[in-house]
PDB file of C-alpha atoms in Angstrom:
ATOM      1  CA  MET A  75      -1.706 -67.578-103.832  1.00 48.00           C
ATOM      2  CA  GLU A  76      -2.345 -69.459-100.630  1.00 50.00           C
ATOM      3  CA  ASN A  77      -3.388 -66.210 -98.958  1.00 52.00           C
ATOM      4  CA  ASN A  78      -6.363 -65.933-101.316  1.00 51.00           C
ATOM      5  CA  VAL A  79      -8.383 -68.620 -99.490  1.00 48.00           C
ATOM      6  CA  ALA A  80     -12.111 -67.963 -99.636  1.00 49.00           C
ATOM      7  CA  SER A  81     -13.638 -66.797 -96.352  1.00 50.00           C
ATOM      8  CA  ASN A  82     -15.987 -69.781 -96.174  1.00 52.00           C
ATOM      9  CA  ASP A  83     -13.021 -72.179 -96.314  1.00 54.00           C
ATOM     10  CA  ARG A  84     -11.379 -70.741 -93.208  1.00 57.00           C
ATOM     11  CA  LEU A  85     -11.842 -72.528 -89.932  1.00 54.00           C
ATOM     12  CA  ASN A  86     -13.435 -70.477 -87.254  1.00 56.00           C
ATOM     13  CA  VAL A  87     -12.413 -70.908 -83.610  1.00 54.00           C
ATOM     14  CA  GLN A  88     -16.084 -70.706 -82.568  1.00 55.00           C
ATOM     15  CA  ASP A  89     -16.825 -73.837 -84.616  1.00 54.00           C
ATOM     16  CA  PHE A  90     -14.652 -75.895 -82.264  1.00 59.00           C
ATOM     17  CA  ASP A  91     -16.291 -74.565 -79.083  1.00 66.00           C
ATOM     18  CA  LYS A  92     -19.905 -74.999 -80.165  1.00 72.00           C
ATOM     19  CA  PRO A  93     -21.454 -78.080 -78.515  1.00 80.00           C
ATOM     20  CA  GLU A  94     -23.476 -80.456 -80.637  1.00 86.00           C
ATOM     21  CA  MET A  95     -27.083 -81.332 -79.958  1.00 85.00           C
ATOM     22  CA  PRO A  96     -27.408 -84.992 -78.920  1.00 88.00           C
ATOM     23  CA  SER A  97     -29.290 -87.107 -81.439  1.00 90.00           C
ATOM     24  CA  GLY A  98     -31.817 -88.174 -78.792  1.00 91.00           C
ATOM     25  CA  LEU A  99     -32.638 -84.558 -78.017  1.00 93.00           C
ATOM     26  CA  ASN A 100     -33.001 -83.923 -81.736  1.00 92.00           C
ATOM     27  CA  VAL A 101     -35.540 -86.758 -82.075  1.00 95.00           C
ATOM     28  CA  VAL A 102     -37.544 -85.724 -79.002  1.00 95.00           C
ATOM     29  CA  THR A 103     -37.725 -82.100 -80.096  1.00 95.00           C
ATOM     30  CA  ILE A 104     -38.930 -83.106 -83.560  1.00 96.00           C
ATOM     31  CA  LEU A 105     -41.641 -85.293 -81.978  1.00 96.00           C
ATOM     32  CA  THR A 106     -42.624 -82.397 -79.725  1.00 96.00           C
ATOM     33  CA  ILE A 107     -42.884 -79.982 -82.651  1.00 96.00           C
ATOM     34  CA  ILE A 108     -45.157 -82.452 -84.446  1.00 96.00           C
ATOM     35  CA  GLY A 109     -47.210 -82.810 -81.256  1.00 94.00           C
ATOM     36  CA  CYS A 110     -47.495 -79.025 -80.916  1.00 96.00           C
ATOM     37  CA  VAL A 111     -48.836 -78.702 -84.461  1.00 96.00           C
ATOM     38  CA  ILE A 112     -51.379 -81.460 -83.809  1.00 95.00           C
ATOM     39  CA  GLN A 113     -52.383 -79.890 -80.472  1.00 95.00           C
ATOM     40  CA  PHE A 114     -52.844 -76.508 -82.154  1.00 96.00           C
ATOM     41  CA  PHE A 115     -55.399 -77.953 -84.574  1.00 96.00           C
ATOM     42  CA  ILE A 116     -57.099 -80.047 -81.866  1.00 94.00           C
ATOM     43  CA  SER A 117     -57.522 -76.923 -79.708  1.00 94.00           C
ATOM     44  CA  ILE A 118     -59.154 -74.990 -82.526  1.00 96.00           C
ATOM     45  CA  PHE A 119     -61.353 -77.948 -83.494  1.00 95.00           C
ATOM     46  CA  SER A 120     -62.453 -78.413 -79.863  1.00 92.00           C
ATOM     47  CA  TYR A 121     -63.416 -74.752 -79.637  1.00 94.00           C
ATOM     48  CA  PHE A 122     -65.604 -74.904 -82.738  1.00 94.00           C
ATOM     49  CA  SER A 123     -67.124 -78.309 -81.921  1.00 91.00           C
ATOM     50  CA  ALA A 124     -67.982 -77.428 -78.293  1.00 90.00           C
ATOM     51  CA  LYS A 125     -71.484 -76.241 -79.222  1.00 90.00           C
ATOM     52  CA  THR A 126     -72.280 -79.451 -81.106  1.00 90.00           C
ATOM     53  CA  THR A 127     -70.909 -81.552 -78.254  1.00 87.00           C
ATOM     54  CA  PHE A 128     -73.046 -79.572 -75.777  1.00 87.00           C
ATOM     55  CA  GLU A 129     -76.199 -79.920 -77.888  1.00 89.00           C
ATOM     56  CA  ASN A 130     -75.676 -83.682 -78.327  1.00 88.00           C
ATOM     57  CA  LYS A 131     -74.654 -84.468 -74.731  1.00 82.00           C
ATOM     58  CA  ASP A 132     -77.886 -86.336 -73.913  1.00 82.00           C
ATOM     59  CA  GLU A 133     -77.534 -88.582 -76.983  1.00 85.00           C
ATOM     60  CA  THR A 134     -73.876 -89.188 -76.173  1.00 78.00           C
ATOM     61  CA  LEU A 135     -74.666 -90.079 -72.565  1.00 77.00           C
ATOM     62  CA  ALA A 136     -77.385 -92.481 -73.724  1.00 78.00           C
ATOM     63  CA  LYS A 137     -74.911 -94.185 -76.076  1.00 76.00           C
ATOM     64  CA  ILE A 138     -72.314 -94.435 -73.309  1.00 73.00           C
ATOM     65  CA  ASN A 139     -74.795 -95.962 -70.874  1.00 73.00           C
ATOM     66  CA  SER A 140     -76.164 -98.395 -73.437  1.00 73.00           C
ATOM     67  CA  GLY A 141     -74.787-101.892 -73.617  1.00 71.00           C
ATOM     68  CA  ASN A 142     -73.346-101.240 -77.075  1.00 74.00           C
ATOM     69  CA  MET A 143     -70.322 -99.240 -75.917  1.00 72.00           C
ATOM     70  CA  PRO A 144     -67.255-101.349 -75.091  1.00 74.00           C
ATOM     71  CA  ALA A 145     -65.962-101.145 -71.518  1.00 73.00           C
ATOM     72  CA  PHE A 146     -62.622 -99.868 -72.820  1.00 69.00           C
ATOM     73  CA  MET A 147     -64.294 -96.792 -74.333  1.00 69.00           C
ATOM     74  CA  LYS A 148     -66.219 -96.149 -71.114  1.00 67.00           C
ATOM     75  CA  SER A 149     -63.000 -96.266 -69.103  1.00 67.00           C
ATOM     76  CA  LEU A 150     -61.517 -93.487 -71.255  1.00 66.00           C
ATOM     77  CA  MET A 151     -64.281 -91.148 -70.150  1.00 66.00           C
ATOM     78  CA  GLY A 152     -63.898 -91.403 -66.383  1.00 63.00           C
ATOM     79  CA  ASP A 153     -66.839 -90.878 -64.023  1.00 63.00           C
ATOM     80  CA  MET A 154     -70.034 -90.649 -66.079  1.00 69.00           C
ATOM     81  CA  SER A 155     -72.023 -89.131 -63.202  1.00 70.00           C
ATOM     82  CA  HIS A 156     -70.255 -85.820 -63.941  1.00 75.00           C
ATOM     83  CA  PHE A 157     -70.459 -86.055 -67.734  1.00 77.00           C
ATOM     84  CA  ASP A 158     -73.252 -83.488 -68.046  1.00 80.00           C
ATOM     85  CA  GLU A 159     -71.427 -80.965 -65.847  1.00 84.00           C
ATOM     86  CA  MET A 160     -68.132 -81.581 -67.629  1.00 83.00           C
ATOM     87  CA  VAL A 161     -69.634 -80.972 -71.091  1.00 85.00           C
ATOM     88  CA  THR A 162     -71.538 -77.914 -69.847  1.00 86.00           C
ATOM     89  CA  ASN A 163     -68.404 -76.411 -68.253  1.00 88.00           C
ATOM     90  CA  SER A 164     -66.415 -77.167 -71.402  1.00 87.00           C
ATOM     91  CA  PHE A 165     -68.975 -75.332 -73.506  1.00 90.00           C
ATOM     92  CA  ASN A 166     -69.363 -72.369 -71.156  1.00 92.00           C
ATOM     93  CA  ASN A 167     -65.593 -71.930 -70.808  1.00 92.00           C
ATOM     94  CA  ARG A 168     -64.594 -72.800 -74.368  1.00 93.00           C
ATOM     95  CA  LEU A 169     -62.875 -69.452 -75.040  1.00 95.00           C
ATOM     96  CA  PRO A 170     -60.633 -69.468 -71.918  1.00 94.00           C
ATOM     97  CA  ILE A 171     -59.862 -73.156 -72.537  1.00 93.00           C
ATOM     98  CA  LEU A 172     -58.868 -72.304 -76.137  1.00 95.00           C
ATOM     99  CA  ILE A 173     -56.669 -69.429 -74.968  1.00 96.00           C
ATOM    100  CA  PHE A 174     -54.940 -71.532 -72.305  1.00 95.00           C
ATOM    101  CA  SER A 175     -54.462 -74.389 -74.762  1.00 95.00           C
ATOM    102  CA  LEU A 176     -52.954 -72.146 -77.441  1.00 96.00           C
ATOM    103  CA  VAL A 177     -50.706 -70.387 -74.904  1.00 97.00           C
ATOM    104  CA  ALA A 178     -49.544 -73.772 -73.596  1.00 96.00           C
ATOM    105  CA  THR A 179     -48.856 -75.001 -77.129  1.00 96.00           C
ATOM    106  CA  ILE A 180     -46.908 -71.852 -77.996  1.00 97.00           C
ATOM    107  CA  LEU A 181     -44.886 -72.103 -74.762  1.00 97.00           C
ATOM    108  CA  CYS A 182     -44.003 -75.716 -75.554  1.00 96.00           C
ATOM    109  CA  LEU A 183     -43.077 -74.845 -79.130  1.00 97.00           C
ATOM    110  CA  VAL A 184     -40.929 -71.840 -78.153  1.00 97.00           C
ATOM    111  CA  GLY A 185     -39.309 -73.890 -75.387  1.00 96.00           C
ATOM    112  CA  VAL A 186     -38.473 -76.730 -77.760  1.00 96.00           C
ATOM    113  CA  ILE A 187     -37.051 -74.358 -80.364  1.00 95.00           C
ATOM    114  CA  GLN A 188     -34.849 -72.832 -77.673  1.00 95.00           C
ATOM    115  CA  MET A 189     -33.762 -76.268 -76.465  1.00 94.00           C
ATOM    116  CA  ARG A 190     -32.809 -77.118 -80.063  1.00 93.00           C
ATOM    117  CA  ALA A 191     -30.476 -74.103 -79.795  1.00 92.00           C
ATOM    118  CA  LEU A 192     -29.265 -75.615 -76.478  1.00 93.00           C
ATOM    119  CA  LYS A 193     -30.757 -72.749 -74.426  1.00 93.00           C
ATOM    120  CA  ASN A 194     -31.612 -73.664 -70.852  1.00 92.00           C
ATOM    121  CA  GLN A 195     -34.520 -71.198 -70.628  1.00 94.00           C
ATOM    122  CA  GLY A 196     -36.382 -73.328 -73.178  1.00 94.00           C
ATOM    123  CA  TYR A 197     -36.647 -76.127 -70.624  1.00 96.00           C
ATOM    124  CA  LEU A 198     -38.606 -73.921 -68.201  1.00 95.00           C
ATOM    125  CA  LEU A 199     -40.911 -72.643 -70.948  1.00 96.00           C
ATOM    126  CA  TYR A 200     -41.572 -76.210 -72.060  1.00 96.00           C
ATOM    127  CA  ILE A 201     -42.382 -77.382 -68.515  1.00 96.00           C
ATOM    128  CA  ILE A 202     -44.811 -74.495 -67.976  1.00 96.00           C
ATOM    129  CA  GLY A 203     -46.448 -75.164 -71.343  1.00 96.00           C
ATOM    130  CA  GLU A 204     -46.736 -78.866 -70.592  1.00 95.00           C
ATOM    131  CA  LEU A 205     -48.385 -78.381 -67.178  1.00 94.00           C
ATOM    132  CA  LEU A 206     -50.664 -75.446 -68.061  1.00 94.00           C
ATOM    133  CA  PRO A 207     -53.410 -77.572 -69.699  1.00 91.00           C
ATOM    134  CA  PHE A 208     -53.838 -79.600 -66.516  1.00 90.00           C
ATOM    135  CA  VAL A 209     -54.251 -76.391 -64.504  1.00 91.00           C
ATOM    136  CA  SER A 210     -56.843 -75.124 -66.982  1.00 90.00           C
ATOM    137  CA  LEU A 211     -58.731 -78.437 -66.786  1.00 87.00           C
ATOM    138  CA  ILE A 212     -59.114 -78.036 -63.039  1.00 88.00           C
ATOM    139  CA  ALA A 213     -59.931 -74.322 -63.240  1.00 90.00           C
ATOM    140  CA  PHE A 214     -62.480 -74.387 -66.052  1.00 89.00           C
ATOM    141  CA  ILE A 215     -63.959 -77.877 -66.123  1.00 86.00           C
ATOM    142  CA  GLY A 216     -63.478 -79.223 -62.585  1.00 82.00           C
ATOM    143  CA  THR A 217     -61.484 -81.837 -60.750  1.00 80.00           C
ATOM    144  CA  PHE A 218     -63.708 -84.626 -62.103  1.00 75.00           C
ATOM    145  CA  SER A 219     -61.998 -84.075 -65.481  1.00 75.00           C
ATOM    146  CA  LEU A 220     -58.850 -85.554 -63.935  1.00 76.00           C
ATOM    147  CA  ALA A 221     -60.262 -89.071 -64.072  1.00 74.00           C
ATOM    148  CA  GLY A 222     -60.438 -91.795 -66.645  1.00 75.00           C
ATOM    149  CA  THR A 223     -57.905 -93.624 -68.722  1.00 79.00           C
ATOM    150  CA  GLY A 224     -57.762 -90.791 -71.269  1.00 78.00           C
ATOM    151  CA  PHE A 225     -56.526 -88.352 -68.628  1.00 84.00           C
ATOM    152  CA  TYR A 226     -53.990 -90.819 -67.275  1.00 87.00           C
ATOM    153  CA  VAL A 227     -52.581 -91.549 -70.737  1.00 88.00           C
ATOM    154  CA  GLY A 228     -52.276 -87.826 -71.494  1.00 88.00           C
ATOM    155  CA  PHE A 229     -50.658 -87.116 -68.140  1.00 91.00           C
ATOM    156  CA  GLY A 230     -48.322 -90.094 -68.573  1.00 93.00           C
ATOM    157  CA  ILE A 231     -47.149 -88.867 -71.978  1.00 93.00           C
ATOM    158  CA  ALA A 232     -46.572 -85.358 -70.597  1.00 94.00           C
ATOM    159  CA  LEU A 233     -44.647 -86.781 -67.649  1.00 95.00           C
ATOM    160  CA  LEU A 234     -42.574 -88.999 -69.938  1.00 95.00           C
ATOM    161  CA  PHE A 235     -41.523 -86.055 -72.095  1.00 95.00           C
ATOM    162  CA  ILE A 236     -40.735 -83.959 -69.010  1.00 95.00           C
ATOM    163  CA  ILE A 237     -38.485 -86.757 -67.735  1.00 96.00           C
ATOM    164  CA  ILE A 238     -36.779 -87.100 -71.132  1.00 95.00           C
ATOM    165  CA  TYR A 239     -36.138 -83.359 -71.387  1.00 95.00           C
ATOM    166  CA  THR A 240     -34.888 -83.331 -67.786  1.00 95.00           C
ATOM    167  CA  SER A 241     -32.355 -86.025 -68.688  1.00 94.00           C
ATOM    168  CA  TYR A 242     -31.056 -83.822 -71.543  1.00 93.00           C
ATOM    169  CA  ARG A 243     -30.986 -80.667 -69.427  1.00 93.00           C
ATOM    170  CA  LYS A 244     -27.226 -81.048 -68.812  1.00 91.00           C
ATOM    171  CA  ASN A 245     -26.724 -80.503 -72.570  1.00 89.00           C
ATOM    172  CA  LEU A 246     -28.477 -77.124 -72.481  1.00 89.00           C
ATOM    173  CA  VAL A 247     -25.513 -74.821 -72.056  1.00 85.00           C
ATOM    174  CA  TYR A 248     -26.675 -71.365 -73.061  1.00 84.00           C
TER     175      TYR A 248
END
């Protein structure tokens, strides 16, 4: 009767060799998946709101230059002398910016899913996906878009996640 053990009760040798995903990597990948979903919707919203932003750029610039806007909000924007050009370039290049943003988001998502399976190739996909938006900013909007507190916060978060994933890279064994 002991030979009639169900197949799901048998221990498999592969179960002992399979490495476990560290809990920290699990948390970071879940946060990244949430961030990818949010970025997906932000990219689509930005594409569809680009025309409205372009049409209202003079009103927006007047509000920014008025005394009513807090200094903190002005610092998020960067150099206001290039605001008109930045909004115009964003509108004119909204389709390539959308494509680059969606490709970057998909690369990050695929990379994170592969890192959850402890695949090393996911790390490279994630890094490319994380850096691609900054390349598209320079290419389609201009180098003046790389200024302001908003850019620095976004770049800092991207750099932080790259450093965290780099620290877990030794756990990616496949």
